[in-house]
């Protein structure tokens, strides 16, 4: 019952073989050979140096570190996702005590993570399963892929931030390495929801489409269905995960076999049933037993081998080199575009971000200076205006003052005139009075 | 007559025995001879055979659930074009379409005009809001047509009946519970037409999963207040009730459809051949297809038509005439809402039953 993912070590070895091509292989088995034990097979080296031991060192270090793998499962509820995960990793991730997402009715799409640490043959694997309960279950499923996209992007962003930090000792890799997309076994073709989802996610994550509950289909129906799906995938230009080309004869045969059977039709089960004296995992029907690990019944073994035994490292590499780099360049290009005229910078994408930032800073400084000058000008203008206004009003006041004074003088004169008249009248009246009195006196004598 | 007392003492019967050649009278009055009233059954049968009768069935469900295959299996003939035989150039329609195809099939001298109404595009889009509306509209249009014919001054002798007598709703065999879309559809349409829910492609489920799933579906239907055919309120007497109760316990039927034959144990059976065995369609241990067929065709076919005519159609008619305040038939297409049941319907039937 071993998964055999301690063959990860052989994948790493194979990888390192590419980096350090050796002229002969026997050194792998003799790590402690010292200079004196030079072998006859060495042709180009004067003696044994010992760097052929490098893969072993890498292997030992990575085994100590342990591996991480994040797997995302997407599909409508009831397609057997949880059962398949349990079957793949031979654990009860979703056991009766912790019911899986399918038992809880979701109204909106959620993204849930569950981690489990698996050990085998001295190798540790921290497996994270990302589940998406509620996907495609509502009546209106527009944008049900948005939470999934947001989750993947947020994991990329976390990694980007961790990478850009000053202190980079701890860099946990929680990026989604692989997405298993479950297609319902209708027998006709892809649904519009399937096509939309895959179109939006094929640039962000490795998509492996699977036909769920494949024991519904007879072999002929299965063949036709697979052909139809592959046709539609090509028609819509969806880029599912592609297996890397290898030079090795055997491996390329294996890869071709897998490619012919895409998308893989799987059946999941963890219940053990007796068939012809053998104990196998399968599903018991009144008309027979559908065996999970039988290659003629379904493609489960192929999926397991590919996912765990041969291509796990490659999935991680593609995620790191392709999807993550796409995300990173898009994100950083967007950051440097902020606040700068697009026309000027169209050809400057190749500049390193630091130079970009320097330029930005300079521009920012000049802008600030300009603004300062402008503000000063405006200030002066305002001050002048105010002075002018004040002067004007002063003049105005003076004028009025003058006018009023003149008025006052005029009135004064008038008054004087009147008084003089009055005086004259008084004098004349007095004179008259005296004359009258004189007359009276004259008359009385 | 009392018997001659034999040497042993035997108690004399208290009542004189009746002559055996006359049947004892039951509740009605005693018949003094044979009249021949019971030949009416024979007359009805002859008439039915001559005129034939029509039956309209609608199949609703997401694409790929085996609707057309099941209809072909039910009526043992190619009445429905299976979509796998279509070229894939015919894409999934953007809105729900209604396609109906009629065939006349004959068995034992009885002619039946079977109309199958298909609904491609149901539940297949990303956004399935209100995808039941075209279906509801279609059903009401058929009622409207019938109503117009009925209200005419010069009526046809036999009004062509295009009303949907039965709607088979296909539930996807997820094994967990009903989907939101299923519940919405059935809520809106269980008052308008007889709905029979079936679990499609049930060869996906093992026996345990099947029973669990069925229980859960029944509970959910009850919780949402959805009444599928046969409705509890229309059981007429104890016999009906017990029959229907048995059926209700077994619903929804888990079916498998197939029109291919294979050899199993020397017999030729309809089934699906997989690498691990042959699923026999008519084997009650494998799936409940034979139950569904017997229920729908052999025992309740007439009842389906009657309930459609007496209950659903009458509800529609009452609402229409009440709304208009008179007998003027208004052109169809205006009344497209669902019809709530205003009053509890009694079993009193005043119209002549239609064949």
XYZ file of N, CA and C in Angstrom, chain A residues 138-377:
720
model
N -25.257 26.618 -7.249
C -26.386 27.534 -7.134
C -27.164 27.548 -8.445
N -28.256 28.270 -8.428
C -29.028 28.389 -9.654
C -28.281 29.307 -10.620
N -27.732 30.407 -10.059
C -26.975 31.334 -10.883
C -25.509 31.193 -10.553
N -24.741 30.650 -11.477
C -23.347 30.357 -11.168
C -22.370 31.321 -11.802
N -22.848 32.530 -12.175
C -21.887 33.441 -12.788
C -20.855 33.832 -11.751
N -19.610 33.873 -12.164
C -18.529 34.290 -11.274
C -18.311 33.367 -10.106
N -18.736 32.113 -10.204
C -18.413 31.235 -9.100
C -16.944 30.875 -9.127
N -16.247 31.200 -10.219
C -14.817 30.924 -10.272
C -13.994 32.027 -9.614
N -14.652 33.146 -9.297
C -13.885 34.281 -8.764
C -13.202 33.950 -7.442
N -13.870 33.318 -6.469
C -13.169 32.991 -5.227
C -11.953 32.097 -5.476
N -12.056 31.210 -6.456
C -10.932 30.321 -6.741
C -9.755 31.128 -7.273
N -10.051 32.014 -8.226
C -8.984 32.848 -8.790
C -8.356 33.705 -7.702
N -9.203 34.269 -6.845
C -8.658 35.117 -5.781
C -7.743 34.324 -4.868
N -8.142 33.093 -4.581
C -7.312 32.286 -3.683
C -5.952 32.027 -4.298
N -5.957 31.616 -5.577
C -4.679 31.308 -6.230
C -3.801 32.555 -6.273
N -4.398 33.675 -6.631
C -3.606 34.912 -6.694
C -3.060 35.298 -5.339
N -3.862 35.086 -4.305
C -3.367 35.477 -2.983
C -2.206 34.615 -2.563
N -2.226 33.333 -2.964
C -1.075 32.482 -2.627
C 0.169 32.933 -3.383
N -0.015 33.296 -4.661
C 1.120 33.813 -5.426
C 1.654 35.082 -4.788
N 0.729 35.919 -4.332
C 1.171 37.184 -3.746
C 1.960 36.942 -2.463
N 1.463 35.996 -1.652
C 2.209 35.681 -0.430
C 3.617 35.268 -0.756
N 3.733 34.412 -1.778
C 5.071 33.940 -2.128
C 5.916 35.084 -2.636
N 5.304 35.970 -3.423
C 6.051 37.108 -3.961
C 6.557 37.999 -2.838
N 5.685 38.240 -1.880
C 6.105 39.065 -0.755
C 7.212 38.405 0.038
N 7.057 37.089 0.233
C 8.088 36.386 0.987
C 9.410 36.430 0.253
N 9.327 36.378 -1.069
C 10.550 36.386 -1.858
C 11.227 37.741 -1.824
N 10.415 38.816 -1.735
C 10.995 40.151 -1.797
C 11.437 40.665 -0.442
N 11.227 39.853 0.574
C 11.585 40.349 1.911
C 13.077 40.420 2.092
N 13.500 41.138 3.115
C 14.928 41.216 3.416
C 15.388 39.908 4.038
N 14.618 39.425 5.003
C 14.969 38.187 5.686
C 14.197 37.044 5.066
N 14.918 36.187 4.297
C 14.189 35.185 3.525
C 14.403 33.772 4.043
N 14.650 33.638 5.338
C 14.989 32.294 5.775
C 13.821 31.347 5.613
N 12.650 31.824 6.013
C 11.482 30.953 5.932
C 10.714 31.305 4.678
N 10.651 30.384 3.723
C 9.817 30.672 2.563
C 8.864 29.507 2.350
N 7.764 29.494 3.022
C 6.853 28.373 2.839
C 6.158 28.498 1.482
N 6.074 27.416 0.806
C 5.502 27.428 -0.534
C 4.079 26.909 -0.473
N 3.140 27.849 -0.434
C 1.758 27.409 -0.379
C 1.042 27.655 -1.690
N 1.787 27.813 -2.772
C 1.137 28.041 -4.054
C 0.441 26.761 -4.492
N -0.614 26.953 -5.269
C -1.369 25.793 -5.715
C -0.619 25.150 -6.872
N -0.206 23.900 -6.693
C 0.614 23.258 -7.717
C -0.204 22.567 -8.785
N -1.404 22.141 -8.411
C -2.158 21.372 -9.395
C -3.637 21.505 -9.091
N -4.447 21.584 -10.133
C -5.890 21.702 -9.941
C -6.564 20.542 -10.655
N -7.252 19.712 -9.895
C -7.988 18.611 -10.514
C -9.406 19.093 -10.778
N -9.782 19.161 -12.048
C -11.109 19.646 -12.366
C -12.006 18.467 -12.714
N -13.141 18.350 -12.004
C -14.005 17.191 -12.163
C -15.119 17.505 -13.153
N -15.217 16.678 -14.185
C -16.257 16.868 -15.192
C -17.357 15.841 -14.921
N -18.599 16.284 -14.961
C -19.708 15.366 -14.705
C -19.872 14.414 -15.880
N -20.163 13.147 -15.615
C -20.179 12.151 -16.694
C -21.470 12.163 -17.486
N -21.762 13.260 -18.152
C -23.014 13.324 -18.889
C -22.950 12.495 -20.155
N -21.738 12.321 -20.667
C -21.642 11.557 -21.904
C -21.752 12.404 -23.143
N -22.030 13.707 -22.979
C -22.191 14.556 -24.154
C -20.971 15.409 -24.408
N -20.608 16.234 -23.472
C -19.477 17.122 -23.708
C -19.320 18.027 -22.514
N -18.532 19.070 -22.685
C -18.314 19.988 -21.579
C -19.498 20.929 -21.437
N -19.751 21.293 -20.190
C -20.825 22.260 -19.964
C -20.251 23.674 -20.084
N -21.108 24.662 -20.316
C -20.581 26.039 -20.426
C -19.798 26.444 -19.196
N -20.229 25.972 -18.028
C -19.508 26.319 -16.804
C -18.094 25.759 -16.833
N -17.961 24.512 -17.300
C -16.631 23.912 -17.363
C -15.717 24.735 -18.251
N -16.252 25.099 -19.425
C -15.417 25.817 -20.390
C -14.993 27.165 -19.812
N -15.929 27.876 -19.221
C -15.604 29.194 -18.653
C -14.531 29.075 -17.592
N -14.717 28.124 -16.703
C -13.770 27.988 -15.601
C -12.382 27.691 -16.121
N -12.297 26.718 -17.035
C -10.972 26.329 -17.506
C -10.320 27.458 -18.300
N -11.127 28.202 -19.041
C -10.543 29.316 -19.801
C -9.910 30.325 -18.867
N -10.530 30.530 -17.732
C -10.003 31.563 -16.853
C -8.862 31.081 -15.995
N -8.726 29.782 -15.846
C -7.701 29.331 -14.933
C -6.526 28.641 -15.585
N -6.565 28.451 -16.903
C -5.458 27.672 -17.460
C -4.150 28.436 -17.472
N -4.226 29.773 -17.318
C -2.989 30.544 -17.273
C -2.464 30.690 -15.854
N -3.226 30.201 -14.887
C -2.786 30.461 -13.518
C -2.342 29.204 -12.794
N -2.820 28.065 -13.236
C -2.525 26.857 -12.475
C -2.545 25.693 -13.447
N -1.877 24.603 -13.072
C -1.903 23.409 -13.918
C -3.258 22.742 -13.773
N -4.002 22.656 -14.855
C -5.317 22.025 -14.783
C -5.206 20.605 -15.300
N -5.710 19.660 -14.522
C -5.814 18.282 -15.004
C -7.298 17.939 -14.996
N -7.939 17.809 -16.158
C -9.371 17.477 -16.149
C -9.571 15.989 -15.918
N -10.590 15.677 -15.101
C -10.900 14.284 -14.824
C -12.374 14.050 -15.095
N -12.704 12.841 -15.520
C -14.115 12.489 -15.642
C -14.483 11.796 -14.345
N -15.413 12.380 -13.620
C -15.759 11.839 -12.303
C -16.772 10.717 -12.460
N -16.851 9.855 -11.447
C -17.858 8.785 -11.393
C -17.893 8.027 -12.717
N -16.734 7.581 -13.154
C -16.658 6.995 -14.484
C -17.329 5.642 -14.562
N -17.806 5.101 -13.452
C -18.480 3.813 -13.566
C -19.889 3.958 -14.112
N -20.289 5.189 -14.396
C -21.580 5.411 -15.062
C -21.506 5.067 -16.542
N -20.291 5.183 -17.104
C -20.178 5.083 -18.559
C -19.706 3.699 -18.970
N -20.265 3.212 -20.070
C -19.734 1.982 -20.646
C -18.453 2.342 -21.398
N -17.627 1.346 -21.714
C -16.350 1.674 -22.368
C -16.513 2.488 -23.652
N -17.519 2.143 -24.467
C -17.669 2.907 -25.721
C -18.057 4.336 -25.423
N -19.019 4.502 -24.498
C -19.447 5.859 -24.161
C -18.269 6.664 -23.634
N -17.437 5.995 -22.820
C -16.294 6.667 -22.236
C -15.347 7.171 -23.320
N -15.069 6.304 -24.299
C -14.164 6.699 -25.387
C -14.692 7.927 -26.120
N -15.980 7.827 -26.472
C -16.584 8.923 -27.223
C -16.555 10.219 -26.425
N -16.875 10.087 -25.162
C -16.925 11.251 -24.291
C -15.553 11.900 -24.203
N -14.508 11.065 -24.035
C -13.159 11.603 -23.933
C -12.784 12.353 -25.200
N -13.123 11.718 -26.339
C -12.775 12.377 -27.617
C -13.474 13.715 -27.713
N -14.747 13.705 -27.348
C -15.528 14.936 -27.441
C -14.921 16.026 -26.569
N -14.523 15.644 -25.351
C -13.961 16.634 -24.437
C -12.663 17.191 -24.986
N -11.797 16.286 -25.492
C -10.515 16.789 -25.994
C -10.732 17.717 -27.184
N -11.718 17.365 -28.006
C -12.016 18.228 -29.141
C -12.433 19.606 -28.658
N -13.316 19.635 -27.671
C -13.793 20.923 -27.193
C -12.679 21.713 -26.524
N -11.793 20.999 -25.814
C -10.691 21.710 -25.162
C -9.804 22.366 -26.211
N -9.574 21.641 -27.305
C -8.732 22.242 -28.337
C -9.449 23.385 -29.019
N -10.746 23.204 -29.209
C -11.524 24.249 -29.883
C -11.461 25.554 -29.119
N -11.568 25.472 -27.799
C -11.568 26.685 -26.999
C -10.170 27.105 -26.586
N -9.151 26.411 -27.098
C -7.748 26.757 -26.843
C -7.446 26.776 -25.345
N -7.903 25.776 -24.662
C -7.621 25.685 -23.233
C -6.316 24.925 -23.057
N -5.424 25.477 -22.241
C -4.114 24.839 -22.085
C -4.122 24.008 -20.812
N -4.393 22.737 -20.955
C -4.310 21.901 -19.757
C -2.860 21.507 -19.536
N -2.609 20.869 -18.393
C -1.235 20.524 -18.040
C -0.653 19.580 -19.085
N 0.529 19.944 -19.600
C 1.151 19.098 -20.618
C 2.310 18.358 -20.019
N 2.393 17.118 -20.361
C 3.489 16.321 -19.810
C 4.778 16.671 -20.531
N 5.873 16.781 -19.812
C 7.117 17.215 -20.461
C 7.676 16.116 -21.347
N 8.332 16.516 -22.381
C 8.951 15.544 -23.278
C 10.222 15.019 -22.628
N 10.425 13.751 -22.729
C 11.674 13.214 -22.175
C 12.421 12.491 -23.280
N 13.710 12.361 -23.084
C 14.480 11.629 -24.079
C 14.428 10.145 -23.818
N 14.111 9.808 -22.589
C 14.105 8.402 -22.215
C 13.011 7.674 -22.981
N 13.365 6.533 -23.585
C 12.399 5.773 -24.393
C 11.199 5.338 -23.579
N 11.536 4.719 -22.454
C 10.466 4.145 -21.641
C 9.533 5.209 -21.130
N 10.126 6.287 -20.656
C 9.284 7.327 -20.079
C 8.397 7.944 -21.141
N 8.952 8.128 -22.333
C 8.107 8.783 -23.335
C 6.976 7.860 -23.755
N 7.219 6.539 -23.677
C 6.130 5.609 -23.979
C 5.019 5.776 -22.950
N 5.466 5.863 -21.703
C 4.510 6.033 -20.614
C 3.700 7.311 -20.798
N 4.436 8.379 -21.132
C 3.770 9.670 -21.285
C 2.764 9.604 -22.422
N 3.136 8.906 -23.494
C 2.205 8.805 -24.620
C 0.957 8.050 -24.203
N 1.159 7.002 -23.398
C 0.007 6.236 -22.959
C -0.946 7.131 -22.159
N -0.352 7.957 -21.291
C -1.201 8.840 -20.490
C -1.926 9.822 -21.412
N -1.189 10.371 -22.353
C -1.804 11.394 -23.215
C -2.979 10.817 -23.987
N -2.881 9.541 -24.374
C -3.979 8.960 -25.137
C -5.230 8.844 -24.312
N -5.050 8.728 -23.003
C -6.225 8.473 -22.200
C -6.738 9.709 -21.480
N -6.246 10.873 -21.893
C -6.770 12.087 -21.302
C -8.152 12.357 -21.861
N -9.071 12.979 -21.124
C -9.005 13.172 -19.688
C -9.242 11.861 -18.948
N -8.606 11.717 -17.809
C -8.648 10.442 -17.121
C -10.019 10.218 -16.497
N -10.545 9.017 -16.685
C -11.852 8.678 -16.113
C -11.600 7.927 -14.817
N -12.022 8.507 -13.718
C -11.654 7.923 -12.418
C -12.873 7.483 -11.636
N -12.617 6.529 -10.757
C -13.606 6.060 -9.800
C -12.900 6.036 -8.462
N -13.549 6.522 -7.429
C -12.887 6.549 -6.137
C -13.592 5.654 -5.155
N -12.840 5.013 -4.294
C -13.472 4.234 -3.233
C -12.421 3.818 -2.242
N -12.812 3.715 -0.985
C -11.903 3.185 0.012
C -12.442 1.946 0.689
N -13.561 1.446 0.200
C -14.118 0.238 0.826
C -13.499 -0.981 0.158
N -13.165 -1.952 0.985
C -12.460 -3.125 0.480
C -13.462 -4.252 0.288
N -13.395 -4.859 -0.876
C -14.360 -5.903 -1.216
C -13.582 -7.131 -1.684
N -14.140 -8.293 -1.416
C -13.507 -9.541 -1.856
C -13.962 -9.871 -3.264
N -13.002 -10.035 -4.163
C -13.349 -10.455 -5.517
C -12.446 -11.607 -5.879
N -13.026 -12.759 -6.131
C -12.244 -13.951 -6.492
C -11.137 -14.213 -5.494
N -11.437 -14.053 -4.234
C -10.416 -14.331 -3.247
C -9.456 -13.183 -2.997
N -9.435 -12.206 -3.897
C -8.523 -11.080 -3.659
C -9.268 -9.975 -2.956
N -8.533 -9.208 -2.156
C -9.172 -8.058 -1.526
C -8.808 -6.819 -2.336
N -9.814 -6.192 -2.881
C -9.559 -4.998 -3.694
C -10.440 -3.870 -3.211
N -10.029 -2.657 -3.579
C -10.871 -1.496 -3.307
C -11.828 -1.354 -4.464
N -13.090 -1.147 -4.138
C -14.025 -1.016 -5.243
C -15.413 -0.652 -4.784
N -16.311 -0.642 -5.738
C -17.701 -0.322 -5.455
C -18.544 -1.540 -5.793
N -19.392 -1.936 -4.879
C -20.162 -3.164 -5.046
C -21.519 -2.843 -5.630
N -21.789 -3.404 -6.783
C -23.112 -3.263 -7.385
C -23.761 -4.632 -7.444
N -25.079 -4.688 -7.642
C -25.707 -6.002 -7.778
C -25.215 -6.758 -8.996
N -24.652 -6.048 -9.959
C -24.244 -6.737 -11.172
C -22.740 -6.923 -11.267
N -22.031 -6.554 -10.255
C -20.583 -6.740 -10.320
C -19.871 -5.757 -9.419
N -18.565 -5.851 -9.439
C -17.771 -4.949 -8.613
C -16.895 -4.114 -9.525
N -16.980 -2.809 -9.400
C -16.117 -1.920 -10.163
C -14.853 -1.699 -9.353
N -13.739 -2.216 -9.855
C -12.507 -2.119 -9.079
C -11.802 -0.799 -9.364
N -11.328 -0.193 -8.294
C -10.692 1.113 -8.432
C -9.313 0.984 -9.064
N -8.591 -0.071 -8.672
C -7.210 -0.141 -9.130
C -7.027 -1.013 -10.355
N -8.104 -1.356 -10.999
C -8.016 -2.176 -12.198
C -7.931 -1.241 -13.405
N -6.863 -1.393 -14.170
C -6.666 -0.478 -15.293
C -7.746 -0.561 -16.346
N -8.426 -1.720 -16.414
C -9.464 -1.816 -17.439
C -10.770 -1.201 -16.984
N -10.909 -1.010 -15.677
C -12.172 -0.467 -15.207
C -12.146 1.058 -15.219
N -11.001 1.623 -14.796
C -10.938 3.083 -14.783
C -9.474 3.499 -14.778
N -9.234 4.791 -14.871
C -7.865 5.288 -14.999
C -7.288 5.772 -13.689
N -7.775 5.242 -12.614
C -7.309 5.735 -11.309
C -5.819 5.503 -11.101
N -5.339 4.309 -11.458
C -3.928 4.020 -11.214
C -3.053 4.964 -12.025
N -3.500 5.250 -13.249
C -2.702 6.166 -14.064
C -2.617 7.527 -13.386
N -3.755 7.985 -12.890
C -3.754 9.298 -12.235
C -2.829 9.286 -11.032
N -2.929 8.226 -10.249
C -2.127 8.215 -9.034
C -0.656 8.179 -9.359
N -0.297 7.325 -10.319
C 1.112 7.240 -10.674
C 1.617 8.562 -11.192
N 0.811 9.158 -12.065
C 1.274 10.400 -12.650
C 1.395 11.488 -11.592
N 0.386 11.583 -10.762
C 0.356 12.702 -9.829
C 1.433 12.558 -8.777
N 1.635 11.355 -8.300
C 2.505 11.199 -7.151
C 3.843 10.601 -7.524
N 3.815 9.582 -8.360
C 5.062 8.853 -8.534
C 5.959 9.441 -9.596
N 5.427 10.073 -10.595
C 6.327 10.531 -11.644
C 6.329 12.039 -11.858
N 5.176 12.655 -11.724
C 5.160 14.038 -12.169
C 4.952 15.076 -11.082
N 5.066 14.692 -9.853
C 4.821 15.669 -8.791
C 5.846 16.794 -8.854
N 7.109 16.422 -9.021
C 8.130 17.462 -9.063
C 7.938 18.360 -10.276
N 7.543 17.737 -11.379
C 7.372 18.545 -12.581
C 6.228 19.544 -12.426
N 5.166 19.093 -11.732
C 4.055 20.016 -11.513
C 4.531 21.213 -10.716
N 5.339 20.934 -9.681
C 5.828 22.047 -8.880
C 6.705 22.961 -9.716
N 7.525 22.364 -10.576
C 8.417 23.191 -11.380
C 7.643 24.067 -12.344
N 6.646 23.473 -12.994
C 5.879 24.286 -13.947
C 5.169 25.406 -13.220
N 4.647 25.103 -12.051
C 3.997 26.171 -11.287
C 4.996 27.269 -10.986
N 6.203 26.883 -10.575
C 7.180 27.884 -10.200
C 7.676 28.664 -11.410
N 7.980 27.938 -12.485
C 8.639 28.613 -13.590
C 7.682 29.309 -14.529
N 6.504 28.789 -14.666
C 5.610 29.354 -15.673
C 4.528 30.204 -15.029
N 3.693 29.566 -14.226
C 2.535 30.306 -13.717
C 2.941 31.397 -12.752
N 3.894 31.071 -11.874
C 4.302 32.076 -10.898
C 5.010 33.230 -11.586
N 5.853 32.915 -12.566
C 6.572 33.988 -13.248
C 5.606 34.878 -14.013
N 4.586 34.271 -14.629
C 3.574 35.076 -15.307
C 2.935 36.051 -14.346
N 2.551 35.501 -13.195
C 1.904 36.347 -12.211
C 2.833 37.465 -11.785
N 4.094 37.080 -11.522
C 5.042 38.052 -10.988
C 5.287 39.179 -11.972
N 5.529 38.823 -13.227
C 5.826 39.903 -14.180
C 4.612 40.789 -14.376
N 3.422 40.178 -14.380
C 2.234 41.010 -14.529
C 2.100 41.958 -13.351
N 2.336 41.441 -12.167
C 2.129 42.245 -10.965
C 3.124 43.383 -10.897
N 4.395 43.050 -11.162
C 5.404 44.101 -11.033
C 5.256 45.135 -12.125
N 4.895 44.710 -13.325
C 4.687 45.681 -14.394
C 3.552 46.619 -14.014
N 2.532 46.084 -13.397
C 1.405 46.931 -13.007
C 1.828 47.947 -11.972
N 2.696 47.538 -11.030
C 3.126 48.456 -9.971
C 3.870 49.638 -10.568
N 4.786 49.359 -11.516
C 5.583 50.463 -12.028
C 4.809 51.323 -13.003
N 3.701 50.885 -13.455
C 2.917 51.700 -14.374
C 2.168 52.802 -13.649
N 2.061 52.634 -12.341
C 1.227 53.569 -11.592
C 1.789 54.967 -11.646
N 0.996 55.928 -11.993
C 1.400 57.329 -11.930
C 2.321 57.758 -13.068
N 2.601 56.868 -13.992
C 3.491 57.288 -15.082
C 2.727 57.219 -16.382
N 3.036 58.137 -17.272
C 2.332 58.141 -18.545
C 2.646 56.880 -19.323
N 1.639 56.246 -19.812
C 1.825 54.957 -20.468
C 2.624 55.074 -21.756
N 2.377 56.140 -22.490
C 3.035 56.261 -23.801
C 4.541 56.291 -23.671
N 5.007 56.967 -22.638
C 6.462 57.102 -22.514
C 7.108 55.776 -22.184
N 6.402 54.965 -21.417
C 7.072 53.788 -20.864
C 6.777 52.498 -21.586
N 6.182 52.587 -22.749
C 5.826 51.329 -23.415
C 7.059 50.484 -23.700
N 8.173 51.143 -24.031
C 9.329 50.350 -24.410
C 10.279 50.078 -23.259
N 9.843 50.409 -22.046
C 10.808 50.324 -20.966
C 10.555 49.146 -20.052
N 9.890 48.161 -20.550
C 9.576 47.041 -19.689
C 10.825 46.262 -19.324
N 11.824 46.372 -20.169
C 13.009 45.562 -19.899
C 13.891 46.173 -18.828
N 13.624 47.430 -18.467
C 14.454 48.034 -17.412
C 14.182 47.360 -16.091
N 15.189 47.309 -15.296
C 14.964 46.672 -14.002
C 14.092 47.570 -13.148
N 13.346 47.012 -12.271
C 12.414 47.813 -11.476
C 13.098 48.902 -10.664
N 14.353 48.673 -10.285
C 15.018 49.683 -9.471
C 15.226 50.958 -10.281
N 15.763 50.790 -11.498
C 15.966 51.979 -12.340
C 14.631 52.667 -12.587
N 13.636 51.828 -12.795
C 12.304 52.385 -13.003
C 11.899 53.240 -11.824
N 12.172 52.724 -10.655
C 11.750 53.454 -9.466
C 12.550 54.730 -9.323
N 13.846 54.703 -9.673
C 14.669 55.918 -9.594
C 14.083 57.013 -10.468
N 13.790 56.597 -11.679
C 13.235 57.580 -12.603
C 11.947 58.165 -12.063
N 11.181 57.244 -11.544
C 9.908 57.696 -10.992
C 10.144 58.721 -9.902
N 11.118 58.431 -9.080
C 11.385 59.343 -7.968
C 11.795 60.707 -8.505
N 12.672 60.704 -9.495
C 13.118 61.986 -10.047
C 11.943 62.770 -10.609
N 11.141 62.069 -11.326
C 9.993 62.747 -11.909
C 9.103 63.322 -10.829
N 8.969 62.534 -9.827
C 8.131 62.983 -8.725
C 8.708 64.253 -8.125
N 10.019 64.285 -7.966
C 10.662 65.467 -7.360
C 10.454 66.697 -8.246
N 10.667 66.517 -9.537
C 10.474 67.682 -10.423
C 9.037 68.158 -10.370
N 8.163 67.225 -10.326
C 6.759 67.620 -10.255
C 6.515 68.445 -9.005
N 7.101 67.992 -7.920
C 6.916 68.708 -6.672
C 7.445 70.127 -6.812
N 8.629 70.261 -7.422
C 9.210 71.615 -7.560
C 8.290 72.507 -8.377
N 7.831 71.924 -9.452
C 6.948 72.722 -10.309
C 5.743 73.204 -9.524
N 5.201 72.282 -8.795
C 4.016 72.641 -8.031
C 4.326 73.747 -7.056
N 5.490 73.642 -6.454
C 5.864 74.674 -5.482
C 5.928 76.036 -6.150
N 6.602 76.050 -7.315
C 6.724 77.338 -8.006
C 5.382 77.913 -8.352
N 4.585 77.046 -8.854
C 3.261 77.516 -9.247
C 2.539 78.138 -8.070
N 2.675 77.463 -6.968
C 1.967 77.962 -5.799
C 2.502 79.316 -5.385
N 3.806 79.456 -5.471
C 4.355 80.772 -5.107
C 3.810 81.858 -6.018
N 3.805 81.550 -7.303
C 3.292 82.546 -8.249
C 1.877 82.955 -7.902
